[in-house]
Amino acid sequence: MKTVVCKQEELEPGNMIEAKLGPIPIVVCRTLDGEFYALANKCLHQGATLSKGMICGAAAPTDTPGEYDYIKEGEILRCPWHGIEYDIKNEGRMLADPQRKLKSFNVDIEEGNVVVSR
Amino acid sequence: MAKKKKPIIDVDIHERATYYDLVPYLDNPWAKYITDADWTQEKHLPYPIMGIDGLDRADAKSPDGRPAGNSLSFLQEQLLDGVGHEYGILTSAMDPSPSSMHGFYGMAEALAPALNDYEIENWLDKDDRLYGSVHIAAQNPQAAVREIERVGDHPKMVQILLPIDRTPWGDPYYHPIFEAAERHNLMIAMHHNEPPSYYGNYPRYFVEWHSVMPNTHMVQISSMIFNGVFEKYPNLKLMMLEAGFIYAPALMRKMDTQYKYLRHEVPWITEMPSETMKKHVKFSTQPVDELSKEEFEQFVELMGSDEMVCFSTDYPHWDYDSPHNALPKLDKDLEDKVFAENARSFYPKLQAVGGKVPL
Ligand code: FES
């Protein structure tokens, strides 16, 4: 199964776009380094549409209460409802519970098109 | 095969009036305070949540740009039709009463009736699935009673919304409000409020604030129970909104135990507090704690009644619970009770007029 989502330049770094791979709703995210990632567009918690959320960064785990190190800018997909954070570059894993991850799909650039397949 | 839809009565939906929406329902100077002096209520909550639209779901703004919960047609599309509600109980997003009025009580007494008129005209009279809450300025029980007398007989007003504030609700100061509730066949509901404890400070983090909501609710329930409110007003029932329900069994057991030791102090209490709670208090599910079916059933069993928990979404807020995904799949009997029948039996006016109010 394969789908052409958009032209490469139509999706700017730091943005995302929703699409369908056959019947499966997906979200294609472009991180700030220009890479593309395709994930299932449905939150593992209560099923909110993730593309209605935001791409942002996150505070790194720390040993020191009160200390913040804001990292992974443009690499975190945050759910529009209860705010669960998914790490786009780390297989769509939940920051709070890395055992759990979104389904991910292959992305290839073919003749300037962003093509998702599984 | 088409699945038969389960009936859903959602006991906590926040329709939103902007201050400007209320201007047509306000006299001067109150209207002018908004139009000419740009008055807004001071809100306390000090923390933002990132990625969320204020305290709203990031996808609940209406397409015409109005804030979440402000457009009836979008609320119908996204929630009532989208989910398939049988009924929804409106609880508003404005509270004219709590300490955020900071003594400006004349404004609170003007806002409450305006909010009620707005709610009736723009929501209750326009969708037969929606039922309403009477808003009051609780600082002044006389004014509150006048307002209950004024709108309490509207066929779709099913409860009075009581703000959680500095004085816990068992205090005799508030009892005229309960008398009025009984006169009009209205139930009462309390919604979580800012700050989390009735004596008023915030913890350092939102996550703390949001984790200890049940504290506030426990203070109110124990105040109502030990001050004998339900003995005095036997038809009164209380819906606790937005602290979930898993704290209830702990509170019930705690109060029963303490009552055995300290009965001398509250001799007007003649049955175990947990028994009174079973008859008079219900809890909304939201924000639901993540539970397996077995865990859900265990909590219900510890409460000793499967008639105390009522489903709510809290739409359009960020911690909205989806009727299809928030709870584990329950056995049919419990599912029917939680999603609809417990709420149906809680609101006498809903049973009496449910869906039959001519619009
Ligand atoms: S639905 Fe995504 S965090 Fe709850």
Coordinates of N, CA and C in Angstrom, one line a residue, chain B residues 160 162-164 167-172 174-175 177-178 181 187-190 216-233 236-240 251 255 266 268-269 273 276-277 280-281:
Chain B
I160 N -29.1 23.3 40.0 CA -28.4 24.6 40.4 C -26.9 24.3 40.5
L162 N -23.5 25.0 42.0 CA -22.9 25.7 43.2 C -21.4 25.8 43.0
P163 N -20.9 27.0 43.1 CA -19.5 27.2 43.0 C -18.8 26.7 44.2
I164 N -17.7 26.1 44.1 CA -16.9 25.7 45.2 C -16.0 26.8 45.6
T167 N -16.4 29.0 51.6 CA -17.3 28.4 52.7 C -17.8 27.1 52.2
P168 N -17.5 26.0 52.8 CA -18.0 24.7 52.4 C -19.6 24.7 52.4
W169 N -20.2 23.9 51.6 CA -21.6 24.1 51.3 C -22.5 23.5 52.4
G170 N -22.0 22.8 53.4 CA -22.9 22.3 54.4 C -23.3 23.5 55.4
D171 N -22.6 24.6 55.3 CA -22.8 25.7 56.2 C -24.3 26.2 56.1
P172 N -24.9 26.4 57.3 CA -26.3 26.8 57.3 C -26.6 28.1 56.5
Y174 N -26.0 28.7 53.7 CA -26.4 28.4 52.3 C -27.8 27.7 52.3
H175 N -28.3 27.3 53.4 CA -29.5 26.4 53.4 C -30.7 27.0 52.6
I177 N -30.8 28.3 49.9 CA -30.6 27.9 48.5 C -31.1 26.4 48.3
F178 N -30.8 25.6 49.3 CA -31.3 24.2 49.2 C -32.8 24.1 49.3
A181 N -34.1 25.0 46.0 CA -33.9 23.9 45.1 C -35.0 22.9 45.2
M187 N -32.0 19.6 41.3 CA -30.9 19.0 42.0 C -29.8 20.0 42.1
I188 N -28.7 19.7 42.8 CA -27.5 20.6 42.8 C -26.3 19.9 42.3
A189 N -25.4 20.7 41.8 CA -24.2 20.2 41.2 C -23.0 21.1 41.7
M190 N -21.9 20.5 41.9 CA -20.7 21.3 42.2 C -19.6 20.9 41.2
T216 N -10.8 18.9 47.1 CA -11.8 19.9 47.2 C -13.2 19.3 47.3
H217 N -13.4 18.3 46.5 CA -14.7 17.6 46.5 C -15.0 16.9 47.8
M218 N -13.9 16.3 48.3 CA -14.1 15.6 49.6 C -14.5 16.6 50.7
V219 N -13.9 17.8 50.7 CA -14.3 18.8 51.7 C -15.8 19.1 51.6
Q220 N -16.2 19.3 50.4 CA -17.6 19.7 50.2 C -18.6 18.6 50.6
I221 N -18.3 17.3 50.2 CA -19.2 16.2 50.5 C -19.3 16.0 52.0
S222 N -18.1 16.0 52.7 CA -18.2 15.8 54.1 C -18.9 16.9 54.8
S223 N -18.7 18.1 54.3 CA -19.4 19.3 54.9 C -20.9 19.1 54.7
M224 N -21.4 18.7 53.5 CA -22.8 18.5 53.3 C -23.3 17.4 54.2
I225 N -22.6 16.3 54.3 CA -23.1 15.1 55.0 C -23.1 15.4 56.5
F226 N -22.0 15.9 57.1 CA -22.0 16.0 58.6 C -22.8 17.2 59.1
N227 N -23.0 18.2 58.2 CA -23.9 19.3 58.6 C -25.4 18.9 58.4
G228 N -25.6 17.7 58.0 CA -27.0 17.2 58.0 C -27.9 17.7 56.9
V229 N -27.3 18.2 55.8 CA -28.0 18.8 54.7 C -29.1 17.8 54.2
F230 N -28.6 16.5 54.0 CA -29.5 15.6 53.4 C -30.6 15.1 54.3
E231 N -30.4 15.2 55.6 CA -31.5 14.9 56.5 C -32.5 16.0 56.5
K232 N -32.0 17.2 56.4 CA -32.9 18.4 56.4 C -33.6 18.5 55.1
Y233 N -33.0 18.2 54.0 CA -33.6 18.3 52.6 C -33.6 17.0 51.9
L236 N -33.1 16.5 48.1 CA -31.9 17.1 47.5 C -30.9 16.0 47.1
K237 N -30.4 16.2 45.9 CA -29.3 15.3 45.5 C -28.2 16.1 44.9
L238 N -27.0 15.6 45.0 CA -25.7 16.3 44.7 C -25.0 15.6 43.6
M239 N -24.6 16.3 42.6 CA -23.7 15.7 41.5 C -22.4 16.4 41.6
M240 N -21.3 15.6 41.9 CA -20.0 16.2 41.9 C -19.3 16.1 40.6
L251 N -13.4 7.9 50.7 CA -14.1 8.9 51.5 C -15.3 8.2 52.3
M255 N -15.5 8.3 56.3 CA -16.5 9.0 57.0 C -17.3 8.0 57.9
V266 N -22.2 15.0 66.1 CA -23.1 15.3 65.0 C -24.4 14.3 65.2
W268 N -27.3 14.6 64.8 CA -28.4 14.7 63.8 C -28.2 13.7 62.7
I269 N -27.0 13.1 62.7 CA -26.7 12.1 61.6 C -27.2 10.8 62.1
P273 N -22.7 7.6 56.9 CA -22.5 8.5 55.8 C -22.5 7.9 54.5
T276 N -26.0 7.5 53.2 CA -26.5 8.8 52.7 C -25.9 9.1 51.4
M277 N -24.6 8.9 51.2 CA -24.0 9.1 49.9 C -24.6 8.3 48.8
H280 N -27.8 10.0 47.9 CA -27.8 11.5 47.6 C -26.7 12.0 46.7
V281 N -25.7 11.2 46.5 CA -24.5 11.8 45.8 C -24.1 11.0 44.6

